[in-house]
Amino acid sequence: MTDVTDAETRLLKWFDPRQKEMVSLLEQLVNTDSGSADKPGVDAAGAVLLQFFSKVGIQTDMVRDEARGDAIVATVQSRTASNVQPIVLMGHRDTVFEKGEAARRPFHIRDGRAFGPGVNDMKSGVVINAFVLAAFQELGGLPTPLTGLFTGDEEVASPFSRPIIERQAREAFAVFNAEPARPSGNIVTRRKGGVFSLLEVFGKAAHSGVNFFDGASAINELADKIVRLKELTDERRGITVNVGLIRGGQTVNTVAPYAAAEIDVRFVEQNDRATSFSSIQKIADECRVDGTSATLTIKGEFLPLEETSASRYLFETYKTAALHLGIEISGEHTGGCADSGFASAQGAPTLCGVGAVGGKSHTPDEYIELPSLLDRAKVLALAIHRVSANSARSRTRGS
Ligand SMILES: [Zn+2]
């Protein structure tokens, strides 16, 4: 079953002499600052990719935005019919790092690992996707078209890119998201969904010595709410409620007129979003300190990546492809959110974590295992080749 065809051998051989080129594209991307809020930076990282695609003859379209980095849609035409569902490769080129980070600690390699801002999350995955597209472009395409989607606002929950991802996913035969693999090398078959929200409490200021009882303390009310929010975590169902930030008050001798908390709710099943969020809303609405009121505002949202029989088939195909290259992997569940949830919520079979192997994302110690850049590109290419061949077979059977 793990026998490879001649076409697959040709495909894998295409990658072998290209490790250096892959590392050099990665270096260029890592050394281009592209924090989500830095549109010129995210677009500069996009320009690096556009240059690469034009060199290898891949057609690109841009979806532009005023505030966020433009989205790039790169297309490798199918070898045969044109009205065929594409396979979508997703990746984001924004990072969590501020401008100047790349100059402070530029791309470098030490002991078989590569370092630098965004090297793991997820500029290495972007490089893998770019080279997989290039391979199929040069080798004449697949039975299905390939769409590479390169977005620039994932780290802030994709306010601009979400509808673009959803549109692509609705059409897709399968979606692969090249977020990094786990440090163990395993990939991600299930992700939690999450909602970031802001809870603001409004009270009434008063002098704490002169007219204490005229005041209404927003801090007291928020403290009471936080205790109630804590009760919503349900470990068994995979629901967590984290109050990650609090602020408030005016001075030590003033009854606090304002206090706020930022809340991160995570859940495994989309159904749990409604129930946990209505509980939070209830806590927001019910103020126990007289004279206070509160509002709850959603700031960002990720949908869960749920497992389906179709996504399990993608996983099995990927796993078998990895095994052919001598790599043993399993699927893991994670509480981390990503764009793959938006794709999977549209009903597209979706696999996540098919990027390079690495860890410590969002920290200065972020790294990838350098050999995994080439290895995982080969695994992904082989898996896509097989999924595409299979889609052609099921079409012939079905029609
Ligand atoms: Zn990421």
CSV table of C-alpha atoms and ligand atoms in Angstrom, one decimal:
chain,number,residue,atom,x,y,z
A,1,MET,CA,0.0,0.0,0.0
A,2,THR,CA,2.9,2.3,0.6
A,3,ASP,CA,4.4,1.6,-2.9
A,4,VAL,CA,5.1,4.8,-4.8
A,5,THR,CA,4.3,5.3,-8.4
A,6,ASP,CA,6.8,6.7,-10.9
A,7,ALA,CA,5.1,10.1,-10.8
A,8,GLU,CA,5.5,10.1,-7.0
A,9,THR,CA,9.1,9.3,-7.3
A,10,ARG,CA,9.6,12.1,-9.8
A,11,LEU,CA,7.8,14.5,-7.4
A,12,LEU,CA,9.9,13.5,-4.4
A,13,LYS,CA,13.1,13.8,-6.5
A,14,TRP,CA,12.1,17.3,-7.5
A,15,PHE,CA,12.6,18.4,-3.8
A,16,ASP,CA,16.0,16.8,-3.1
A,17,PRO,CA,18.2,19.5,-4.7
A,18,ARG,CA,16.1,22.4,-3.3
A,19,GLN,CA,16.8,22.5,0.4
A,20,LYS,CA,19.2,25.4,0.0
A,21,GLU,CA,16.7,27.5,-1.9
A,22,MET,CA,14.0,26.7,0.7
A,23,VAL,CA,16.3,27.9,3.5
A,24,SER,CA,17.1,31.0,1.6
A,25,LEU,CA,13.5,31.9,1.1
A,26,LEU,CA,12.9,31.2,4.8
A,27,GLU,CA,15.7,33.5,5.7
A,28,GLN,CA,14.4,36.3,3.6
A,29,LEU,CA,10.9,36.0,5.1
A,30,VAL,CA,12.1,35.7,8.7
A,31,ASN,CA,14.3,38.8,8.2
A,32,THR,CA,11.3,40.8,7.0
A,33,ASP,CA,9.4,42.1,10.0
A,34,SER,CA,5.7,41.3,9.6
A,35,GLY,CA,3.8,41.8,12.9
A,36,SER,CA,0.0,41.6,12.3
A,37,ALA,CA,-0.5,45.4,12.9
A,38,ASP,CA,2.3,46.3,10.6
A,39,LYS,CA,0.6,46.4,7.1
A,40,PRO,CA,3.7,47.6,5.2
A,41,GLY,CA,5.7,44.8,6.8
A,42,VAL,CA,3.2,42.0,6.1
A,43,ASP,CA,3.0,43.3,2.5
A,44,ALA,CA,6.8,43.3,2.3
A,45,ALA,CA,6.8,39.6,3.3
A,46,GLY,CA,4.0,39.2,0.6
A,47,ALA,CA,6.3,40.8,-2.0
A,48,VAL,CA,9.0,38.2,-1.2
A,49,LEU,CA,6.4,35.5,-2.0
A,50,LEU,CA,5.1,37.3,-5.1
A,51,GLN,CA,8.7,37.4,-6.5
A,52,PHE,CA,9.1,33.7,-5.9
A,53,PHE,CA,5.8,32.8,-7.6
A,54,SER,CA,6.5,35.0,-10.6
A,55,LYS,CA,9.9,33.3,-10.9
A,56,VAL,CA,8.4,29.8,-11.0
A,57,GLY,CA,5.5,30.9,-13.3
A,58,ILE,CA,2.6,30.6,-10.8
A,59,GLN,CA,-0.4,33.0,-11.3
A,60,THR,CA,-1.3,35.1,-8.3
A,61,ASP,CA,-4.3,37.3,-7.4
A,62,MET,CA,-4.5,39.8,-4.6
A,63,VAL,CA,-7.3,40.6,-2.2
A,64,ARG,CA,-6.4,44.0,-0.8
A,65,ASP,CA,-7.2,45.7,2.5
A,66,GLU,CA,-6.5,49.2,3.9
A,67,ALA,CA,-5.6,48.1,7.4
A,68,ARG,CA,-4.3,44.5,7.2
A,69,GLY,CA,-1.8,42.8,5.0
A,70,ASP,CA,-3.2,41.9,1.5
A,71,ALA,CA,-4.2,38.3,1.0
A,72,ILE,CA,-2.4,36.4,-1.9
A,73,VAL,CA,-4.1,33.7,-3.8
A,74,ALA,CA,-1.7,31.6,-5.9
A,75,THR,CA,-3.1,29.1,-8.4
A,76,VAL,CA,-1.7,26.0,-10.0
A,77,GLN,CA,-4.2,25.0,-12.8
A,78,SER,CA,-5.4,21.4,-12.9
A,79,ARG,CA,-4.0,19.2,-15.6
A,80,THR,CA,-7.4,18.3,-17.0
A,81,ALA,CA,-10.9,19.7,-16.4
A,82,SER,CA,-11.3,23.2,-15.1
A,83,ASN,CA,-14.5,22.8,-13.1
A,84,VAL,CA,-12.9,20.6,-10.4
A,85,GLN,CA,-12.8,21.4,-6.7
A,86,PRO,CA,-9.3,22.6,-5.7
A,87,ILE,CA,-7.1,21.5,-2.9
A,88,VAL,CA,-6.3,24.5,-0.7
A,89,LEU,CA,-2.9,25.2,1.0
A,90,MET,CA,-3.3,27.8,3.8
A,91,GLY,CA,-0.7,29.8,5.6
A,92,HIS,CA,-0.3,33.2,7.4
A,93,ARG,CA,2.8,35.4,7.0
A,94,ASP,CA,2.1,37.7,10.0
A,95,THR,CA,3.8,37.2,13.3
A,96,VAL,CA,3.3,38.4,16.9
A,97,PHE,CA,6.5,40.4,16.9
A,98,GLU,CA,7.0,44.2,16.7
A,99,LYS,CA,9.0,46.0,14.1
A,100,GLY,CA,12.7,45.8,14.7
A,101,GLU,CA,12.6,42.2,16.1
A,102,ALA,CA,14.3,40.8,12.9
A,103,ALA,CA,17.2,43.2,13.2
A,104,ARG,CA,17.6,42.4,16.9
A,105,ARG,CA,17.7,38.6,16.3
A,106,PRO,CA,17.9,37.8,12.6
A,107,PHE,CA,17.5,34.4,11.0
A,108,HIS,CA,20.3,32.0,12.1
A,109,ILE,CA,21.1,28.3,12.2
A,110,ARG,CA,22.6,26.5,15.2
A,111,ASP,CA,23.0,22.8,15.9
A,112,GLY,CA,20.5,21.8,13.2
A,113,ARG,CA,17.9,24.3,14.2
A,114,ALA,CA,16.8,27.5,12.6
A,115,PHE,CA,15.9,30.5,14.8
A,116,GLY,CA,14.3,34.0,14.2
A,117,PRO,CA,11.0,35.7,14.6
A,118,GLY,CA,8.2,33.7,13.1
A,119,VAL,CA,10.5,30.9,11.9
A,120,ASN,CA,8.1,28.3,13.4
A,121,ASP,CA,4.8,30.2,13.4
A,122,MET,CA,4.7,30.0,10.5
A,123,LYS,CA,7.1,31.3,7.9
A,124,SER,CA,8.5,27.8,7.5
A,125,GLY,CA,5.0,26.6,6.7
A,126,VAL,CA,4.7,29.4,4.2
A,127,VAL,CA,7.9,28.3,2.5
A,128,ILE,CA,6.7,24.6,2.4
A,129,ASN,CA,3.5,25.7,0.8
A,130,ALA,CA,5.3,27.9,-1.8
A,131,PHE,CA,7.6,25.0,-2.8
A,132,VAL,CA,4.8,22.4,-2.9
A,133,LEU,CA,3.0,24.7,-5.3
A,134,ALA,CA,6.1,25.3,-7.3
A,135,ALA,CA,6.8,21.5,-7.6
A,136,PHE,CA,3.3,20.8,-9.0
A,137,GLN,CA,3.5,23.8,-11.3
A,138,GLU,CA,6.8,22.6,-12.8
A,139,LEU,CA,5.7,19.0,-13.0
A,140,GLY,CA,2.5,19.9,-15.0
A,141,GLY,CA,-0.2,20.1,-12.4
A,142,LEU,CA,-2.6,17.6,-10.8
A,143,PRO,CA,-6.1,16.3,-11.6
A,144,THR,CA,-7.3,19.0,-9.1
A,145,PRO,CA,-6.3,22.6,-9.2
A,146,LEU,CA,-4.2,23.8,-6.2
A,147,THR,CA,-4.9,27.1,-4.4
A,148,GLY,CA,-2.3,28.6,-2.1
A,149,LEU,CA,-3.8,31.2,0.3
A,150,PHE,CA,-1.3,33.4,2.1
A,151,THR,CA,-2.9,35.7,4.6
A,152,GLY,CA,-1.6,38.4,7.0
A,153,ASP,CA,-3.8,38.7,10.1
A,154,GLU,CA,-4.0,35.2,11.7
A,155,GLU,CA,-2.4,36.3,15.0
A,156,VAL,CA,-5.3,38.7,15.6
A,157,ALA,CA,-8.0,36.2,14.7
A,158,SER,CA,-8.1,37.0,10.9
A,159,PRO,CA,-10.6,39.9,10.9
A,160,PHE,CA,-9.9,40.6,7.2
A,161,SER,CA,-9.0,37.1,6.0
A,162,ARG,CA,-11.7,35.1,7.6
A,163,PRO,CA,-14.3,35.6,4.8
A,164,ILE,CA,-11.6,34.9,2.2
A,165,ILE,CA,-10.6,31.6,3.9
A,166,GLU,CA,-14.3,30.7,4.2
A,167,ARG,CA,-14.9,31.3,0.5
A,168,GLN,CA,-12.0,29.2,-0.5
A,169,ALA,CA,-12.9,26.4,1.9
A,170,ARG,CA,-16.5,26.2,0.7
A,171,GLU,CA,-15.2,25.3,-2.7
A,172,ALA,CA,-12.4,23.0,-1.6
A,173,PHE,CA,-12.0,19.3,-1.9
A,174,ALA,CA,-9.5,19.4,1.0
A,175,VAL,CA,-7.6,22.0,3.0
A,176,PHE,CA,-4.1,21.7,4.4
A,177,ASN,CA,-2.9,24.3,6.9
A,178,ALA,CA,0.9,24.5,7.3
A,179,GLU,CA,0.9,25.7,10.9
A,180,PRO,CA,3.9,24.1,12.6
A,181,ALA,CA,3.8,20.4,13.6
A,182,ARG,CA,4.2,19.7,17.3
A,183,PRO,CA,7.7,19.5,18.8
A,184,SER,CA,7.2,15.7,18.8
A,185,GLY,CA,6.7,15.9,15.0
A,186,ASN,CA,3.0,15.0,15.4
A,187,ILE,CA,0.4,16.9,13.5
A,188,VAL,CA,-2.9,18.5,14.6
A,189,THR,CA,-6.2,16.8,13.9
A,190,ARG,CA,-8.3,18.7,16.4
A,191,ARG,CA,-8.2,22.3,17.7
A,192,LYS,CA,-10.3,24.1,20.2
A,193,GLY,CA,-12.4,27.1,19.2
A,194,GLY,CA,-12.0,30.3,21.1
A,195,VAL,CA,-13.6,33.7,21.8
A,196,PHE,CA,-11.7,36.7,23.1
A,197,SER,CA,-13.9,39.2,24.8
A,198,LEU,CA,-13.8,42.4,26.8
A,199,LEU,CA,-15.8,42.7,30.0
A,200,GLU,CA,-16.2,46.4,31.1
A,201,VAL,CA,-17.7,47.4,34.5
A,202,PHE,CA,-18.9,50.9,35.1
A,203,GLY,CA,-19.3,52.2,38.7
A,204,LYS,CA,-19.3,55.6,40.4
A,205,ALA,CA,-16.3,57.4,41.7
A,206,ALA,CA,-16.3,58.8,45.3
A,207,HIS,CA,-13.6,59.9,47.8
A,208,SER,CA,-12.8,56.8,49.8
A,209,GLY,CA,-12.4,58.9,53.0
A,210,VAL,CA,-15.0,61.6,52.7
A,211,ASN,CA,-18.0,60.0,51.0
A,212,PHE,CA,-17.1,56.3,50.6
A,213,PHE,CA,-20.8,55.2,50.6
A,214,ASP,CA,-21.7,57.4,47.7
A,215,GLY,CA,-19.5,55.4,45.4
A,216,ALA,CA,-20.1,52.2,43.5
A,217,SER,CA,-16.9,50.2,43.1
A,218,ALA,CA,-16.4,48.8,39.6
A,219,ILE,CA,-13.4,46.8,41.0
A,220,ASN,CA,-15.5,45.1,43.6
A,221,GLU,CA,-18.1,44.1,41.0
A,222,LEU,CA,-15.4,42.9,38.6
A,223,ALA,CA,-13.8,40.8,41.4
A,224,ASP,CA,-17.2,39.2,42.1
A,225,LYS,CA,-17.7,38.5,38.4
A,226,ILE,CA,-14.2,36.9,38.1
A,227,VAL,CA,-15.1,34.4,40.9
A,228,ARG,CA,-18.2,33.5,39.0
A,229,LEU,CA,-16.4,33.2,35.7
A,230,LYS,CA,-14.0,30.8,37.2
A,231,GLU,CA,-16.8,28.4,37.8
A,232,LEU,CA,-17.5,28.1,34.1
A,233,THR,CA,-14.4,26.0,33.4
A,234,ASP,CA,-15.4,22.4,32.7
A,235,GLU,CA,-12.3,20.3,32.3
A,236,ARG,CA,-14.3,17.1,31.3
A,237,ARG,CA,-15.9,18.9,28.4
A,238,GLY,CA,-12.8,20.8,27.4
A,239,ILE,CA,-14.2,24.2,28.2
A,240,THR,CA,-11.8,26.7,29.8
A,241,VAL,CA,-12.5,30.3,30.8
A,242,ASN,CA,-9.3,32.4,31.3
A,243,VAL,CA,-9.4,35.9,32.7
A,244,GLY,CA,-6.0,36.9,31.2
A,245,LEU,CA,-6.0,40.6,31.9
A,246,ILE,CA,-7.5,42.9,34.4
A,247,ARG,CA,-7.3,46.7,34.9
A,248,GLY,CA,-9.2,49.4,36.6
A,249,GLY,CA,-9.4,52.0,39.3
A,250,GLN,CA,-8.3,55.6,39.4
A,251,THR,CA,-6.3,56.2,42.6
A,252,VAL,CA,-5.9,54.3,45.9
A,253,ASN,CA,-8.2,56.8,47.6
A,254,THR,CA,-11.0,56.7,45.0
A,255,VAL,CA,-13.8,54.2,44.8
A,256,ALA,CA,-13.2,52.7,41.4
A,257,PRO,CA,-15.4,54.1,38.6
A,258,TYR,CA,-14.2,51.6,36.0
A,259,ALA,CA,-12.7,48.2,35.7
A,260,ALA,CA,-12.2,45.8,32.8
A,261,ALA,CA,-11.2,42.2,32.2
A,262,GLU,CA,-10.2,40.3,29.0
A,263,ILE,CA,-11.6,36.8,28.8
A,264,ASP,CA,-10.5,33.9,26.6
A,265,VAL,CA,-13.0,31.0,26.4
A,266,ARG,CA,-12.0,27.8,24.6
A,267,PHE,CA,-14.2,24.9,23.7
A,268,VAL,CA,-13.9,21.6,21.7
A,269,GLU,CA,-17.3,21.6,20.1
A,270,GLN,CA,-18.9,24.5,18.4
A,271,ASN,CA,-22.2,23.7,20.4
A,272,ASP,CA,-20.4,24.6,23.6
A,273,ARG,CA,-19.7,28.1,22.3
A,274,ALA,CA,-23.3,29.2,22.7
A,275,THR,CA,-23.8,27.7,26.1
A,276,SER,CA,-20.6,29.0,27.7
A,277,PHE,CA,-21.0,32.4,26.1
A,278,SER,CA,-24.5,32.8,27.3
A,279,SER,CA,-23.3,32.0,30.8
A,280,ILE,CA,-20.6,34.7,30.5
A,281,GLN,CA,-23.3,37.1,29.2
A,282,LYS,CA,-25.4,36.3,32.2
A,283,ILE,CA,-22.6,37.1,34.6
A,284,ALA,CA,-21.9,40.3,32.8
A,285,ASP,CA,-25.6,41.4,33.0
A,286,GLU,CA,-26.0,40.5,36.7
A,287,CYS,CA,-24.3,43.1,38.8
A,288,ARG,CA,-24.3,42.5,42.6
A,289,VAL,CA,-22.7,45.8,43.6
A,290,ASP,CA,-25.5,48.5,43.7
A,291,GLY,CA,-24.9,51.3,41.1
A,292,THR,CA,-22.7,49.3,38.8
A,293,SER,CA,-23.4,48.1,35.2
A,294,ALA,CA,-21.4,46.1,32.7
A,295,THR,CA,-21.0,45.4,29.0
A,296,LEU,CA,-19.5,42.4,27.2
A,297,THR,CA,-17.9,42.9,23.7
A,298,ILE,CA,-16.5,40.1,21.5
A,299,LYS,CA,-13.0,41.1,20.2
A,300,GLY,CA,-12.0,38.0,18.2
A,301,GLU,CA,-13.1,34.5,17.5
A,302,PHE,CA,-11.7,31.2,16.2
A,303,LEU,CA,-13.9,28.2,15.3
A,304,PRO,CA,-12.8,24.7,16.4
A,305,LEU,CA,-11.2,22.3,14.0
A,306,GLU,CA,-13.4,19.3,14.4
A,307,GLU,CA,-12.6,15.7,13.3
A,308,THR,CA,-14.8,14.2,10.6
A,309,SER,CA,-14.5,11.0,8.6
A,310,ALA,CA,-13.3,13.0,5.7
A,311,SER,CA,-10.6,14.7,7.8
A,312,ARG,CA,-9.6,11.3,9.2
A,313,TYR,CA,-9.1,10.1,5.6
A,314,LEU,CA,-6.8,13.1,5.0
A,315,PHE,CA,-4.9,12.3,8.1
A,316,GLU,CA,-4.5,8.6,7.1
A,317,THR,CA,-3.2,9.7,3.7
A,318,TYR,CA,-0.7,12.1,5.3
A,319,LYS,CA,0.4,9.6,7.8
A,320,THR,CA,1.0,6.9,5.1
A,321,ALA,CA,3.0,9.5,3.0
A,322,ALA,CA,5.1,10.3,6.1
A,323,LEU,CA,5.8,6.6,6.7
A,324,HIS,CA,7.0,6.3,3.2
A,325,LEU,CA,9.6,8.9,4.0
A,326,GLY,CA,10.5,7.1,7.2
A,327,ILE,CA,8.6,9.5,9.5
A,328,GLU,CA,6.2,8.1,12.0
A,329,ILE,CA,3.5,10.6,13.1
A,330,SER,CA,0.2,10.6,15.1
A,331,GLY,CA,-2.6,13.2,15.3
A,332,GLU,CA,-2.8,15.3,18.4
A,333,HIS,CA,-5.4,17.6,19.9
A,334,THR,CA,-4.5,21.1,21.0
A,335,GLY,CA,-6.2,24.0,22.7
A,336,GLY,CA,-4.4,26.4,20.3
A,337,CYS,CA,-6.6,28.1,17.8
A,338,ALA,CA,-5.9,28.6,14.1
A,339,ASP,CA,-7.5,29.5,10.7
A,340,SER,CA,-8.1,25.8,10.1
A,341,GLY,CA,-11.2,26.1,12.2
A,342,PHE,CA,-12.7,28.6,9.8
A,343,ALA,CA,-12.1,26.1,7.0
A,344,SER,CA,-13.4,23.1,8.8
A,345,ALA,CA,-16.6,24.9,9.8
A,346,GLN,CA,-17.4,25.3,6.1
A,347,GLY,CA,-17.4,21.6,5.8
A,348,ALA,CA,-14.0,21.3,4.1
A,349,PRO,CA,-12.0,18.2,5.2
A,350,THR,CA,-9.1,20.0,6.9
A,351,LEU,CA,-5.7,19.0,8.3
A,352,CYS,CA,-3.6,21.3,10.4
A,353,GLY,CA,0.0,21.3,11.5
A,354,VAL,CA,1.5,20.1,8.2
A,355,GLY,CA,4.3,22.6,8.4
A,356,ALA,CA,7.8,22.2,9.7
A,357,VAL,CA,8.6,20.6,13.1
A,358,GLY,CA,9.4,23.1,15.8
A,359,GLY,CA,8.3,24.8,19.0
A,360,LYS,CA,8.4,27.8,21.4
A,361,SER,CA,6.2,29.9,19.1
A,362,HIS,CA,5.6,33.5,20.2
A,363,THR,CA,8.9,33.5,22.2
A,364,PRO,CA,12.5,34.5,21.5
A,365,ASP,CA,13.5,30.8,21.7
A,366,GLU,CA,11.2,29.9,18.8
A,367,TYR,CA,12.9,27.3,16.5
A,368,ILE,CA,12.4,24.7,13.8
A,369,GLU,CA,14.3,21.5,13.2
A,370,LEU,CA,15.9,22.5,10.0
A,371,PRO,CA,15.8,19.1,8.2
A,372,SER,CA,12.0,19.1,8.7
A,373,LEU,CA,11.7,22.0,6.2
A,374,LEU,CA,12.5,19.7,3.3
A,375,ASP,CA,11.1,16.5,4.8
A,376,ARG,CA,7.7,17.9,5.6
A,377,ALA,CA,7.5,19.6,2.2
A,378,LYS,CA,8.0,16.1,0.6
A,379,VAL,CA,5.4,14.5,2.9
A,380,LEU,CA,2.8,17.2,2.1
A,381,ALA,CA,3.5,17.0,-1.6
A,382,LEU,CA,3.1,13.2,-1.6
A,383,ALA,CA,-0.1,13.4,0.5
A,384,ILE,CA,-1.6,16.0,-1.9
A,385,HIS,CA,-0.6,14.0,-4.9
A,386,ARG,CA,-2.5,11.0,-3.5
A,387,VAL,CA,-5.5,13.0,-2.3
A,388,SER,CA,-5.8,14.6,-5.8
A,389,ALA,CA,-5.5,11.2,-7.5
A,390,ASN,CA,-8.2,9.9,-5.2
A,391,SER,CA,-10.5,12.8,-5.9
A,392,ALA,CA,-10.2,12.0,-9.7
A,393,ARG,CA,-11.0,8.4,-9.1
A,394,SER,CA,-14.0,9.1,-6.9
A,395,ARG,CA,-15.3,11.5,-9.6
A,396,THR,CA,-15.0,9.0,-12.4
A,397,ARG,CA,-16.8,6.4,-10.2
A,398,GLY,CA,-19.5,8.9,-9.1
A,399,SER,CA,-20.4,10.3,-12.5
B,1,ZN,ZN,0.3,30.4,13.3
